[in-house]
C-alpha cells in the first residue's frame, strides 16, 4: 500500500517537534502564620452574641407567622349548616335547606 501523498509544504507534526514549555515559578504553599494581633480578639463572644440575635429574630418571625395564621383561621371559619342557605318551610316535618325551583313541562 502506498503512503498518502502530501504536498511538500506540509510537515508532519509529532510530539518531538512540540516546543518544551517552561515551568512557571510558583512559590510553595505554606500554612498560615498566626499574627500577633489575632490573639487579642476573642471570637467566641462575638459568635455567641450573633447566634443569640439570630435565634431571637427567628423566634419573632415564627410567632408572627403563628399569629397571622390564627387570624386567617378566625376570618375563614367554615360556615355552619344554618348559615349555608335560606331556611325553607318544613315539609313532611323535616327542615330543608336550599332554593325552590319552579320547572315547567
Tab-separated table of C-alpha atoms in Angstrom:
chain	number	residue	atom	x	y	z
A	1	UNK	CA	0.000	0.000	0.000
A	2	UNK	CA	1.229	3.463	-0.838
A	3	UNK	CA	1.634	6.213	1.781
A	4	UNK	CA	-0.677	9.213	1.446
A	5	UNK	CA	0.511	11.871	-0.937
A	6	UNK	CA	1.076	15.153	0.871
A	7	UNK	CA	2.277	18.443	-0.557
A	8	UNK	CA	5.855	19.375	0.233
A	9	UNK	CA	4.792	22.397	2.309
A	10	UNK	CA	3.061	20.168	4.865
A	11	UNK	CA	5.336	18.986	7.632
A	12	UNK	CA	4.102	16.085	9.757
A	13	UNK	CA	3.561	17.054	13.382
A	14	UNK	CA	4.947	14.754	16.029
A	15	UNK	CA	5.485	15.069	19.727
A	16	UNK	CA	9.203	15.542	19.174
A	17	UNK	CA	8.590	18.793	17.330
A	18	UNK	CA	6.448	20.349	20.069
A	19	UNK	CA	8.289	23.093	21.957
A	20	UNK	CA	9.175	22.492	25.582
A	21	UNK	CA	7.022	24.593	27.866
A	22	UNK	CA	8.824	26.220	30.778
A	23	UNK	CA	7.503	25.584	34.259
A	24	UNK	CA	6.058	28.652	35.980
A	25	UNK	CA	7.751	29.891	39.115
A	26	UNK	CA	5.110	29.381	41.808
A	27	UNK	CA	6.113	29.690	45.436
A	28	UNK	CA	5.284	26.642	47.569
A	29	UNK	CA	2.152	26.781	49.696
A	30	UNK	CA	2.852	27.175	53.408
A	31	UNK	CA	0.440	27.051	56.332
A	32	UNK	CA	-0.888	30.390	57.571
A	33	UNK	CA	1.103	32.002	60.320
A	34	UNK	CA	-0.707	33.404	63.361
A	35	UNK	CA	-0.367	37.176	63.573
A	36	UNK	CA	0.330	38.940	66.853
A	37	UNK	CA	-2.898	40.992	66.712
A	38	UNK	CA	-5.170	37.976	66.182
A	39	UNK	CA	-4.513	36.510	69.610
A	40	UNK	CA	-6.138	39.514	71.339
A	41	UNK	CA	-9.511	39.006	69.604
A	42	UNK	CA	-11.925	36.619	71.257
A	43	UNK	CA	-14.213	35.291	68.545
A	44	UNK	CA	-16.299	33.076	70.830
A	45	UNK	CA	-18.065	36.079	72.436
A	46	UNK	CA	-18.927	37.554	69.060
A	47	UNK	CA	-20.301	34.238	67.782
A	48	UNK	CA	-22.491	33.680	70.840
A	49	UNK	CA	-23.919	37.214	70.627
A	50	UNK	CA	-24.632	36.817	66.939
A	51	UNK	CA	-26.215	33.396	67.496
A	52	UNK	CA	-28.432	34.866	70.223
A	53	UNK	CA	-29.593	37.669	67.918
A	54	UNK	CA	-30.310	35.264	65.070
A	55	UNK	CA	-32.250	32.954	67.383
A	56	UNK	CA	-34.320	35.850	68.746
A	57	UNK	CA	-35.138	37.075	65.217
A	58	UNK	CA	-36.172	33.577	64.141
A	59	UNK	CA	-38.431	33.180	67.177
A	60	UNK	CA	-40.083	36.537	66.453
A	61	UNK	CA	-40.680	35.511	62.822
A	62	UNK	CA	-42.259	32.225	63.928
A	63	UNK	CA	-44.511	33.963	66.472
A	64	UNK	CA	-45.642	36.500	63.882
A	65	UNK	CA	-46.352	33.697	61.409
A	66	UNK	CA	-48.427	31.819	64.016
A	67	UNK	CA	-50.414	34.976	64.812
A	68	UNK	CA	-51.176	35.656	61.157
A	69	UNK	CA	-52.232	32.024	60.601
A	70	UNK	CA	-54.519	32.159	63.653
A	71	UNK	CA	-56.119	35.388	62.383
A	72	UNK	CA	-56.686	33.828	58.951
A	73	UNK	CA	-58.339	30.790	60.519
A	74	UNK	CA	-60.660	33.013	62.547
A	75	UNK	CA	-61.726	35.009	59.494
A	76	UNK	CA	-62.131	31.944	57.288
A	77	UNK	CA	-64.156	29.760	59.632
A	78	UNK	CA	-66.289	27.184	57.777
A	79	UNK	CA	-69.975	28.127	57.584
A	80	UNK	CA	-72.385	26.226	59.786
A	81	UNK	CA	-75.306	24.270	58.361
A	82	UNK	CA	-77.651	27.046	59.473
A	83	UNK	CA	-75.689	29.719	57.617
A	84	UNK	CA	-75.397	27.688	54.389
A	85	UNK	CA	-78.602	28.915	52.808
A	86	UNK	CA	-82.062	30.356	53.441
A	87	UNK	CA	-84.386	28.479	55.724
A	88	UNK	CA	-87.281	26.867	53.882
A	89	UNK	CA	-90.577	25.880	55.436
A	90	UNK	CA	-90.748	22.398	56.885
A	91	UNK	CA	-92.120	19.800	54.500
A	92	UNK	CA	-93.275	16.493	55.970
A	93	UNK	CA	-91.986	17.588	59.348
A	94	UNK	CA	-88.326	17.871	58.235
A	95	UNK	CA	-86.358	21.056	57.941
A	96	UNK	CA	-84.797	21.538	54.482
A	97	UNK	CA	-82.129	23.878	53.207
A	98	UNK	CA	-81.886	25.106	49.645
A	99	UNK	CA	-83.779	27.019	46.975
A	100	UNK	CA	-87.178	26.264	45.446
A	101	UNK	CA	-87.005	25.869	41.680
A	102	UNK	CA	-90.134	26.013	39.503
A	103	UNK	CA	-89.946	23.691	36.497
A	104	UNK	CA	-92.439	23.979	33.629
A	105	UNK	CA	-93.039	20.885	31.498
